[in-house]
Coordinates of C-alpha atoms in Angstrom, one line a residue:
M288 CA 0.0 0.0 0.0
G289 CA 1.2 3.5 -0.8
I290 CA 1.0 6.6 1.3
T291 CA -1.8 9.2 1.6
V292 CA -0.8 12.8 1.5
G293 CA -2.4 16.2 2.0
I294 CA -2.0 18.8 -0.8
D295 CA -2.6 22.5 -0.3
L296 CA -3.1 23.5 -4.0
G297 CA -2.5 27.2 -3.6
T298 CA -2.8 30.2 -5.8
S299 CA 0.8 31.4 -5.3
N300 CA 2.3 28.4 -3.6
S301 CA 1.5 24.7 -3.0
V302 CA 2.5 22.4 0.0
V303 CA 2.4 18.7 0.4
A304 CA 2.3 17.0 3.9
L305 CA 2.2 13.5 5.3
M306 CA 0.9 12.1 8.7
G307 CA 3.8 10.4 10.4
P308 CA 4.2 8.6 13.7
D309 CA 5.0 11.9 15.5
G310 CA 2.2 13.9 13.8
P311 CA 1.8 15.7 10.4
K312 CA 4.8 17.1 8.7
V313 CA 5.5 19.0 5.5
L314 CA 7.5 17.2 2.9
L315 CA 10.5 19.1 1.5
D316 CA 12.0 19.2 -2.0
G317 CA 15.6 18.4 -2.9
G318 CA 16.6 21.9 -2.0
G319 CA 14.9 21.7 1.5
R320 CA 12.0 24.1 0.5
N321 CA 8.6 23.7 2.0
L322 CA 6.8 26.0 -0.5
Q323 CA 6.5 25.2 -4.2
P324 CA 5.5 28.0 -6.4
S325 CA 2.2 27.2 -8.2
V326 CA 3.8 28.2 -11.5
V327 CA 3.9 26.2 -14.7
A328 CA 6.4 27.2 -17.6
L329 CA 6.0 25.8 -21.1
G330 CA 9.4 25.6 -22.5
S331 CA 10.8 24.0 -25.7
G332 CA 8.2 21.7 -27.2
D333 CA 5.7 22.9 -24.6
Q334 CA 7.1 20.5 -22.0
P335 CA 6.1 21.8 -18.6
V336 CA 8.5 22.9 -15.9
V337 CA 6.8 23.4 -12.5
G338 CA 7.9 25.2 -9.2
Q339 CA 11.0 27.1 -8.4
V340 CA 12.6 27.1 -11.9
A341 CA 9.2 28.0 -13.6
R342 CA 8.8 31.0 -11.3
Q343 CA 12.3 32.3 -12.5
Q344 CA 11.0 32.2 -16.1
L345 CA 8.3 34.8 -15.2
N346 CA 10.9 37.5 -15.8
Y347 CA 11.9 36.8 -19.3
A348 CA 9.0 34.7 -20.7
P349 CA 5.7 35.9 -19.1
D350 CA 3.7 34.9 -22.2
T351 CA 4.5 31.2 -21.7
T352 CA 4.7 31.1 -17.8
I353 CA 1.4 30.5 -16.0
A354 CA 0.9 31.8 -12.4
S355 CA -2.2 32.2 -10.3
V356 CA -4.1 29.7 -12.5
K357 CA -6.2 28.8 -9.5
R358 CA -8.1 32.1 -10.0
L359 CA -9.3 30.8 -13.3
I360 CA -10.1 27.1 -12.5
G361 CA -13.8 26.3 -12.9
R362 CA -14.8 29.8 -14.2
R363 CA -16.7 30.8 -17.3
Y364 CA -15.1 33.0 -19.8
N365 CA -17.7 35.8 -19.3
D366 CA -17.3 35.9 -15.5
E367 CA -16.3 39.3 -14.1
E368 CA -13.3 37.7 -12.4
T369 CA -12.1 36.1 -15.7
Q370 CA -12.2 39.4 -17.4
R371 CA -10.2 41.0 -14.6
L372 CA -7.6 38.3 -14.8
R373 CA -7.2 38.9 -18.6
T374 CA -5.7 42.4 -17.8
Q375 CA -3.2 40.9 -15.3
V376 CA -1.5 38.1 -17.1
G377 CA 0.9 37.8 -20.1
W378 CA -0.8 34.8 -21.6
G379 CA -4.2 34.9 -23.4
I380 CA -7.5 33.8 -22.0
S381 CA -10.2 32.6 -24.6
E382 CA -13.7 31.0 -24.4
G383 CA -13.8 27.2 -24.6
E384 CA -16.6 25.2 -26.3
N385 CA -18.6 24.9 -23.1
G386 CA -18.2 28.6 -22.3
D387 CA -15.4 28.0 -19.9
A388 CA -12.3 30.1 -19.7
R389 CA -9.3 28.5 -21.3
L390 CA -5.6 29.5 -21.5
R391 CA -4.2 30.5 -24.9
I392 CA -0.3 30.2 -25.2
R393 CA 1.6 30.4 -28.5
G394 CA -1.5 29.4 -30.5
N395 CA -2.3 26.5 -28.4
T396 CA -5.3 26.2 -26.0
Y397 CA -5.1 24.7 -22.5
T398 CA -7.5 24.2 -19.6
A399 CA -6.9 25.5 -16.1
Q400 CA -7.4 21.8 -15.0
E401 CA -4.4 20.8 -17.1
M402 CA -2.2 23.5 -15.6
S403 CA -3.4 22.5 -12.1
A404 CA -2.7 18.9 -12.9
H405 CA 0.9 19.7 -13.7
I406 CA 1.3 21.3 -10.2
L407 CA -0.4 18.3 -8.5
T408 CA 2.0 16.0 -10.4
H409 CA 5.0 18.0 -9.2
M410 CA 3.7 17.9 -5.6
V411 CA 3.3 14.1 -5.8
G412 CA 6.8 13.7 -7.2
I413 CA 8.2 15.7 -4.2
A414 CA 6.3 13.5 -1.8
E415 CA 7.5 10.2 -3.4
R416 CA 11.2 11.4 -3.6
S417 CA 11.0 12.6 -0.1
T418 CA 9.6 9.4 1.4
G419 CA 10.8 6.8 -1.1
E420 CA 7.2 5.5 -1.3
K421 CA 4.4 5.6 -3.8
V422 CA 1.6 8.2 -3.3
E423 CA -1.7 6.1 -3.3
N424 CA -4.2 8.8 -2.3
A425 CA -4.5 12.5 -1.7
V426 CA -6.7 14.9 0.2
I427 CA -6.8 18.2 -1.7
T428 CA -7.8 21.5 -0.3
V429 CA -9.9 24.3 -1.9
P430 CA -11.1 27.7 -0.6
A431 CA -14.4 27.4 1.5
Y432 CA -16.1 29.7 -1.0
F433 CA -15.3 27.6 -4.1
N434 CA -18.5 26.8 -6.0
D435 CA -19.4 23.4 -7.4
H436 CA -17.8 24.0 -10.7
Q437 CA -14.5 25.0 -9.1
R438 CA -14.6 22.0 -6.8
Q439 CA -15.3 19.7 -9.7
A440 CA -12.6 21.3 -11.8
T441 CA -10.1 20.7 -9.0
R442 CA -11.2 17.0 -8.8
D443 CA -10.8 16.8 -12.7
A444 CA -7.3 18.2 -12.3
A445 CA -6.5 15.4 -9.9
T446 CA -7.9 12.8 -12.4
I447 CA -5.9 14.3 -15.3
A448 CA -2.7 14.0 -12.9
N449 CA -3.5 10.4 -12.1
V450 CA -3.9 11.4 -8.4
N451 CA -6.6 9.5 -6.5
C452 CA -8.3 12.3 -4.7
I453 CA -10.3 10.7 -1.8
R454 CA -11.6 13.9 -0.4
I455 CA -11.9 17.6 -1.2
I456 CA -11.8 19.6 2.0
N457 CA -12.1 23.3 2.7
E458 CA -8.9 25.1 3.5
P459 CA -10.2 26.7 6.8
T460 CA -11.5 23.4 7.9
A461 CA -8.1 21.8 7.2
A462 CA -6.4 24.5 9.2
A463 CA -8.7 24.0 12.1
M464 CA -7.9 20.3 12.0
A465 CA -4.2 21.0 12.3
Y466 CA -4.8 23.5 15.1
G467 CA -7.2 21.0 17.0
Y468 CA -4.6 18.3 16.6
H469 CA -2.5 20.1 19.2
E470 CA -5.2 21.8 21.1
Q471 CA -7.7 19.5 22.9
K472 CA -9.8 22.2 24.7
N473 CA -13.3 23.1 23.9
Q474 CA -13.5 26.4 22.2
R475 CA -14.8 28.6 19.3
I476 CA -12.1 29.7 16.8
V477 CA -12.0 31.7 13.6
V478 CA -9.8 30.8 10.8
Y479 CA -8.7 33.9 8.9
D480 CA -7.3 32.6 5.5
L481 CA -5.7 35.2 3.2
G482 CA -3.8 33.5 0.5
G483 CA -2.4 34.5 -2.8
G484 CA -5.7 34.8 -4.6
T485 CA -8.6 34.2 -2.3
F486 CA -9.9 35.1 1.2
D487 CA -12.0 32.9 3.5
V488 CA -13.1 33.2 7.0
S489 CA -14.7 30.4 8.9
V490 CA -16.1 30.2 12.4
L491 CA -15.6 26.7 14.0
H492 CA -16.5 24.9 17.2
L493 CA -13.7 22.5 18.4
G494 CA -14.8 19.9 20.9
D495 CA -13.2 16.8 22.4
D496 CA -14.6 14.7 19.6
L497 CA -16.0 17.2 17.2
I498 CA -14.8 19.8 14.7
E499 CA -17.8 21.7 13.6
V500 CA -17.9 24.5 11.0
V501 CA -20.5 26.9 12.2
A502 CA -20.4 29.5 9.4
T503 CA -18.1 30.5 6.5
A504 CA -17.8 33.4 4.1
G505 CA -15.3 34.6 1.6
D506 CA -14.1 36.6 -1.4
T507 CA -12.8 34.5 -4.2
F508 CA -10.9 37.4 -5.8
L509 CA -9.0 39.1 -3.0
G510 CA -5.5 37.9 -2.0
G511 CA -1.8 38.6 -2.0
D512 CA -1.8 39.2 -5.7
D513 CA -4.1 42.2 -5.1
F514 CA -2.0 43.7 -2.4
D515 CA 1.2 43.3 -4.6
A516 CA -0.7 45.1 -7.4
A517 CA -1.7 48.0 -5.1
I518 CA 1.9 48.4 -4.0
A519 CA 3.1 48.2 -7.6
T520 CA 0.7 51.0 -8.6
H521 CA 2.2 53.1 -5.7
I522 CA 5.8 52.5 -7.0
R523 CA 4.7 53.6 -10.5
K524 CA 2.9 56.8 -9.3
S525 CA 5.6 57.8 -6.8
H526 CA 8.4 57.4 -9.4
E527 CA 6.6 59.4 -12.1
A528 CA 5.4 62.0 -9.5
A529 CA 9.0 62.6 -8.5
G530 CA 9.9 63.4 -12.1
G531 CA 11.1 60.1 -13.2
S532 CA 10.6 58.8 -16.8
P533 CA 7.3 56.9 -17.5
I534 CA 7.2 53.1 -16.6
P535 CA 5.8 51.1 -19.6
T536 CA 2.5 49.6 -19.0
G537 CA 3.2 46.3 -20.8
H538 CA 3.0 43.0 -19.1
D539 CA 6.8 42.5 -18.8
S540 CA 7.1 45.7 -16.8
T541 CA 4.1 44.9 -14.8
V542 CA 5.6 41.6 -13.8
R543 CA 8.8 43.3 -12.7
L544 CA 6.8 45.8 -10.7
M545 CA 4.8 43.1 -9.0
Q546 CA 7.9 41.2 -8.1
A547 CA 9.5 44.5 -6.7
A548 CA 6.3 45.0 -4.7
E549 CA 6.4 41.5 -3.2
K550 CA 10.1 42.1 -2.1
L551 CA 9.2 45.4 -0.5
K552 CA 6.4 43.6 1.3
H553 CA 8.7 40.9 2.6
Q554 CA 11.2 43.5 3.8
L555 CA 8.6 45.3 5.8
G556 CA 8.0 42.0 7.6
E557 CA 11.3 42.5 9.3
G558 CA 11.7 46.3 9.5
L559 CA 9.9 49.6 9.4
E560 CA 11.2 50.7 6.0
A561 CA 12.1 48.9 2.8
S562 CA 13.7 49.9 -0.5
I563 CA 14.7 48.3 -3.8
K564 CA 16.3 49.3 -7.1
I565 CA 14.7 48.1 -10.3
P566 CA 17.3 48.4 -13.1
G567 CA 16.2 49.8 -16.4
L568 CA 12.5 49.6 -15.8
A569 CA 11.5 53.2 -16.9
R570 CA 12.1 54.6 -20.4
T571 CA 13.2 58.1 -21.2
A572 CA 11.7 60.1 -24.0
E573 CA 14.6 58.9 -26.2
G574 CA 13.8 55.3 -25.3
K575 CA 16.8 54.8 -22.9
P576 CA 16.4 52.6 -19.9
E577 CA 16.2 54.3 -16.5
D578 CA 16.5 52.7 -13.0
V579 CA 13.6 53.0 -10.6
D580 CA 14.4 53.4 -6.9
A581 CA 11.3 52.2 -4.9
G582 CA 10.8 52.7 -1.2
L583 CA 8.0 52.0 1.2
N584 CA 7.5 52.4 5.0
R585 CA 4.8 50.8 7.2
V586 CA 2.8 54.0 7.4
M587 CA 2.5 54.2 3.7
A588 CA 1.9 50.4 3.4
H589 CA -0.9 50.7 5.9
K590 CA -2.6 53.5 3.9
I591 CA -2.2 51.5 0.6
C592 CA -3.4 48.2 2.0
M593 CA -6.2 49.2 4.5
P594 CA -9.0 49.3 1.9
M595 CA -8.3 45.6 1.1
I596 CA -8.0 44.7 4.8
Q597 CA -11.3 46.4 5.5
R598 CA -12.8 44.2 2.7
T599 CA -11.7 41.2 4.7
F600 CA -13.5 42.5 7.8
V601 CA -16.7 42.9 5.9
V602 CA -16.5 39.2 5.2
C603 CA -15.7 38.6 8.9
D604 CA -18.7 40.6 9.9
D605 CA -20.8 38.4 7.6
A606 CA -19.5 35.1 8.9
L607 CA -19.9 36.1 12.5
A608 CA -23.4 37.3 11.9
Q609 CA -24.2 33.9 10.3
A610 CA -22.8 32.2 13.4
G611 CA -24.7 34.6 15.8
L612 CA -21.4 35.6 17.5
S613 CA -19.5 38.7 18.2
P614 CA -15.7 39.1 17.9
A615 CA -15.5 39.1 21.7
Q616 CA -17.0 35.6 21.8
I617 CA -14.1 34.0 19.8
D618 CA -11.5 32.1 21.8
G619 CA -8.8 32.0 19.2
I620 CA -7.8 33.3 15.8
V621 CA -5.8 31.0 13.5
L622 CA -4.0 32.8 10.6
V623 CA -3.7 31.0 7.3
G624 CA -1.9 32.1 4.0
G625 CA 1.4 33.8 3.5
M626 CA -0.3 37.2 3.2
T627 CA -1.0 37.0 7.0
R628 CA 2.7 37.2 7.7
F629 CA 2.5 40.9 6.7
P630 CA 2.6 42.7 10.2
I631 CA 0.0 45.2 9.2
I632 CA -2.5 42.5 8.6
K633 CA -1.7 40.6 11.8
E634 CA -2.0 43.9 13.8
A635 CA -5.4 44.8 12.1
V636 CA -6.8 41.3 12.8
G637 CA -5.8 41.5 16.4
Q638 CA -7.6 44.9 16.8
Y639 CA -10.7 43.6 15.1
F640 CA -11.1 40.6 17.4
G641 CA -9.6 42.3 20.5
E642 CA -6.9 39.6 20.9
E643 CA -3.6 38.5 19.4
P644 CA -3.9 35.9 16.7
I645 CA -2.3 32.5 17.3
D646 CA 1.3 32.6 15.9
Y647 CA 2.9 29.3 16.7
I648 CA 1.5 27.6 13.6
N649 CA 3.2 28.3 10.3
P650 CA 0.4 29.9 8.2
D651 CA 2.0 28.6 5.0
E652 CA 1.8 24.9 6.2
V653 CA -1.2 24.7 8.4
V654 CA -3.6 23.8 5.6
A655 CA -1.5 21.0 4.1
L656 CA -1.0 19.6 7.7
G657 CA -4.7 19.5 8.3
A658 CA -5.2 17.8 4.9
A659 CA -2.6 15.1 5.9
I660 CA -4.4 14.5 9.2
Q661 CA -7.8 14.1 7.3
G662 CA -6.1 11.8 4.8
S663 CA -4.7 9.6 7.7
R664 CA -8.2 9.4 9.3
L665 CA -9.8 8.3 6.0
T666 CA -7.2 5.6 5.1
E667 CA -5.7 4.2 8.3
V668 CA -7.2 2.2 11.2
S669 CA -6.5 3.7 14.5
E670 CA -7.5 2.7 18.1
E671 CA -8.1 6.3 18.9
P672 CA -11.5 7.5 17.7
A673 CA -11.1 10.4 15.2
P674 CA -13.2 13.5 15.9
V675 CA -16.3 13.9 13.8
L676 CA -15.9 16.6 11.0
L677 CA -18.9 18.7 10.3
D678 CA -18.6 21.1 7.5
V679 CA -21.2 23.5 5.8
T680 CA -22.1 24.6 2.4
S681 CA -20.7 28.0 1.7
Q682 CA -23.3 29.3 -0.7
T683 CA -27.1 28.9 -1.2
L684 CA -28.4 26.6 -3.9
G685 CA -31.6 27.2 -5.7
V686 CA -33.6 27.2 -8.9
A687 CA -34.3 30.1 -11.2
T688 CA -38.0 31.1 -11.1
V689 CA -40.4 33.0 -13.3
G690 CA -39.4 36.7 -13.1
G691 CA -35.7 35.9 -12.8
F692 CA -35.7 35.1 -9.2
I693 CA -34.2 32.2 -7.1
E694 CA -36.2 29.8 -5.2
P695 CA -33.6 28.4 -2.6
L696 CA -33.5 24.8 -1.6
I697 CA -30.4 24.6 0.5
T698 CA -29.3 27.8 2.3
R699 CA -25.7 28.8 3.0
N700 CA -24.0 27.4 6.1
T701 CA -26.2 24.3 6.1
P702 CA -24.2 21.4 7.6
I703 CA -23.1 18.8 5.0
P704 CA -23.7 16.2 3.8
T705 CA -27.3 17.3 3.4
M706 CA -30.3 16.8 1.1
A707 CA -33.3 19.0 0.4
S708 CA -36.2 18.7 -2.0
K709 CA -39.3 20.6 -3.2
V710 CA -42.3 19.6 -5.4
F711 CA -43.2 21.6 -8.4
H712 CA -45.9 21.3 -11.1
T713 CA -46.2 22.1 -14.7
A714 CA -47.4 25.5 -15.9
K715 CA -48.8 24.6 -19.3
D716 CA -51.3 22.2 -20.7
N717 CA -49.8 18.9 -22.1
Q718 CA -46.3 19.8 -20.9
T719 CA -44.1 16.7 -21.2
Q720 CA -40.6 18.1 -20.1
V721 CA -39.1 20.8 -17.9
K722 CA -35.8 22.5 -17.8
I723 CA -34.5 23.5 -14.5
R724 CA -31.8 26.2 -14.1
I725 CA -29.6 25.6 -11.0
H726 CA -27.9 28.6 -9.4
Q727 CA -25.4 28.9 -6.6
G728 CA -25.2 32.2 -4.7
D729 CA -26.9 34.3 -2.1
E730 CA -28.5 37.0 -4.3
R731 CA -32.3 37.0 -4.8
E732 CA -31.9 37.7 -8.6
A733 CA -30.9 34.7 -10.7
R734 CA -28.6 36.8 -13.0
R735 CA -26.5 37.9 -10.0
N736 CA -25.7 34.3 -9.1
Y737 CA -23.5 31.6 -10.6
M738 CA -25.5 29.2 -12.8
L739 CA -24.2 25.7 -12.3
G740 CA -26.0 24.2 -15.2
D741 CA -29.3 23.2 -16.9
F742 CA -31.0 20.0 -15.8
I743 CA -33.6 18.5 -18.2
L744 CA -36.3 16.1 -17.2
D745 CA -38.6 14.7 -19.9
G746 CA -41.2 12.0 -20.3
L747 CA -43.7 13.7 -18.1
P748 CA -47.4 12.5 -18.5
E749 CA -49.5 14.8 -20.6
G750 CA -52.4 16.6 -19.0
P751 CA -53.8 20.0 -18.0
R752 CA -51.6 22.6 -16.3
G753 CA -50.5 21.5 -12.8
H754 CA -51.3 17.8 -13.6
A755 CA -47.7 16.7 -13.7
R756 CA -45.7 17.1 -10.5
V757 CA -42.0 16.9 -10.1
R758 CA -39.9 16.6 -7.0
V759 CA -36.5 18.2 -7.4
T760 CA -33.9 17.0 -4.9
F761 CA -30.5 18.6 -4.2
N762 CA -27.8 16.5 -2.5
I763 CA -24.5 17.8 -1.3
D764 CA -21.8 15.2 -0.3
S765 CA -19.0 15.4 2.2
N766 CA -16.8 16.9 -0.6
G767 CA -19.2 19.8 -1.1
M768 CA -20.1 18.3 -4.6
V769 CA -23.7 18.9 -5.8
N770 CA -25.9 16.2 -7.3
V771 CA -29.4 16.9 -8.5
T772 CA -32.2 14.3 -9.2
A773 CA -35.9 14.6 -10.2
T774 CA -38.8 12.3 -9.7
S775 CA -42.1 12.3 -11.5
S776 CA -44.8 12.2 -8.8
G777 CA -47.4 11.1 -11.3
T778 CA -45.6 7.8 -12.1
G779 CA -43.5 7.4 -9.0
A780 CA -40.5 6.8 -11.2
T781 CA -37.3 8.6 -10.8
K782 CA -35.9 10.0 -14.0
E783 CA -32.3 10.7 -14.8
I784 CA -31.4 14.3 -15.3
R785 CA -29.0 15.2 -18.1
V786 CA -26.6 17.9 -17.1
E787 CA -25.6 20.4 -19.9
A788 CA -22.0 21.4 -19.3
T789 CA -21.5 25.1 -19.1
S790 CA -18.0 25.5 -17.8
S791 CA -16.8 22.1 -16.7
L792 CA -15.1 19.4 -18.7
T793 CA -17.1 16.3 -19.6
P794 CA -15.8 12.9 -18.3
D795 CA -14.7 12.0 -21.8
Q796 CA -12.7 15.3 -22.1
V797 CA -11.1 14.7 -18.7
E798 CA -10.1 11.2 -19.8
E799 CA -8.6 12.7 -23.1
L800 CA -6.5 15.1 -21.0
R801 CA -5.4 12.5 -18.5
F802 CA -1.6 12.3 -18.3
S803 CA 0.1 9.0 -19.4
K804 CA 2.1 7.1 -16.8
E805 CA 5.2 8.0 -18.8
A806 CA 4.4 11.7 -18.9
S807 CA 3.7 11.6 -15.2
E808 CA 7.0 10.0 -14.4
T809 CA 8.9 12.4 -16.6
E810 CA 7.2 15.3 -14.9
N811 CA 8.0 13.9 -11.4
S812 CA 11.7 13.5 -12.2
G813 CA 12.4 17.2 -12.4
D814 CA 12.8 19.7 -9.6
I815 CA 11.8 22.1 -11.7
E816 CA -23.0 17.4 -24.0
P817 CA -24.5 18.8 -26.7
A818 CA -27.1 21.5 -25.8
A819 CA -30.7 20.2 -25.4
E820 CA -33.3 21.4 -27.7
S821 CA -34.2 25.1 -27.1
S822 CA -36.5 25.6 -24.1
S823 CA -37.2 28.3 -21.5
A824 CA -38.4 26.4 -18.4
E825 CA -38.6 28.4 -15.2
V826 CA -40.2 28.2 -11.9
S827 CA -42.9 30.4 -10.4
P828 CA -42.0 32.0 -7.1
S829 CA -45.6 31.6 -5.8
E830 CA -46.6 29.2 -3.2
A831 CA -47.5 26.6 -5.8
L832 CA -44.2 26.8 -7.7
E833 CA -44.8 26.1 -11.4
W834 CA -42.5 25.1 -14.3
D835 CA -43.0 27.1 -17.5
L836 CA -41.6 25.5 -20.6
D837 CA -42.1 26.6 -24.2

């Protein structure tokens, strides 16, 4: 039997961990590094290079070096977040056949799942070289606020990488498991998770034999990348305001500015002031290169970053309100994500909650450690009973109704696994099929939520309006994955629902992309449905909810 690892598949960096006899531990690469940049570089012949070496290529080949792909996984091309990302990367983003967002690099098209699969393969390779054993299973973490498409896309990435993903677990939940492994006292904690691309906050109750997620909230497009971008903008404006030559706005210059901003941020983690020289970044009117001297102190950094920090506290307010608690009722705050190392953020979090956050757990490693603990509990037999893990659904699930509104079936922060159903009836005479639009989100209007897909049920018995009744059932499993079924009340028979892919890969497409064993071994060796017929079924928001199908 092989080993089971926990993988924190991060936006900026990824970490792999294993449960050992002395507890969970992070596995290091050949250079003794615990963090692996989540960067994929396509070199000669489009052969991927992953990790530290790939990150170095960002400087001179940004058009073939993919970073922060996690921000794109499971998203549609027309999503607001996708359009924002298009302006921030050197490679292209185009629309796939199912309306999904895909990467366009040197005339070739790739999925975000493929790029994530390369990162997963790299992490598995590190684990196998570090332990000398074969990785049999993996628990992979995702942000708590990932929707169903993003979770399924992450699972697809594991399948493409030939990684047996036995569980998808929320990052804050994994962090709480790592914290609870050392802390046996009964308490309420908050996990404040600010990573490279996403922000989540979860309120949890830790008991002697229970880890219960009480409430969660998040922002899927707020992270360290945004803080770096704000500091980079400050560098540009300060240089030009001081009479310096203009800094080009092309992607190459932007990448160098972002890297300079990241270095200033790291320097401020150790001192009150920071400075850096960026050779030849600006251009004179004659086109000659000009050095840029960038400086930053904590006072200015506080001014630049505070609007984004305040955005995190709006999310904290939401999570606490959902849990029915105040900041003063929280017993401990666990920081997760490399961005929480920034002293300004740690100080602000302490002020918000009225107590210092816990600082003895490495925020870069805690999620992977928790995933490793969960992996061990799922695959190993132990005499000690494992605590029960109760998670929640992060967003409301519902059906689009007549008038463009949502009829919710499962509300956010409902403990999972869970199931809910409602009975509807037809809205037209002799209606034999219905089309159900499933949405995920907390807005009342359907257009402001994320549409997971269209579910078609046909074969209904003909009859007058309201004659045919359909029970629609939502089921969320322990991975947070959503399944939908429908039953015709008239016949008592359950009908299969055909899901029309809107942004996810089909099983056949996943299988086509699946890495061969030989390709996986090569990667590990380096350190480096057709649309259904047109219809417009919707549900009436009235007490007797009705389907309306043309």
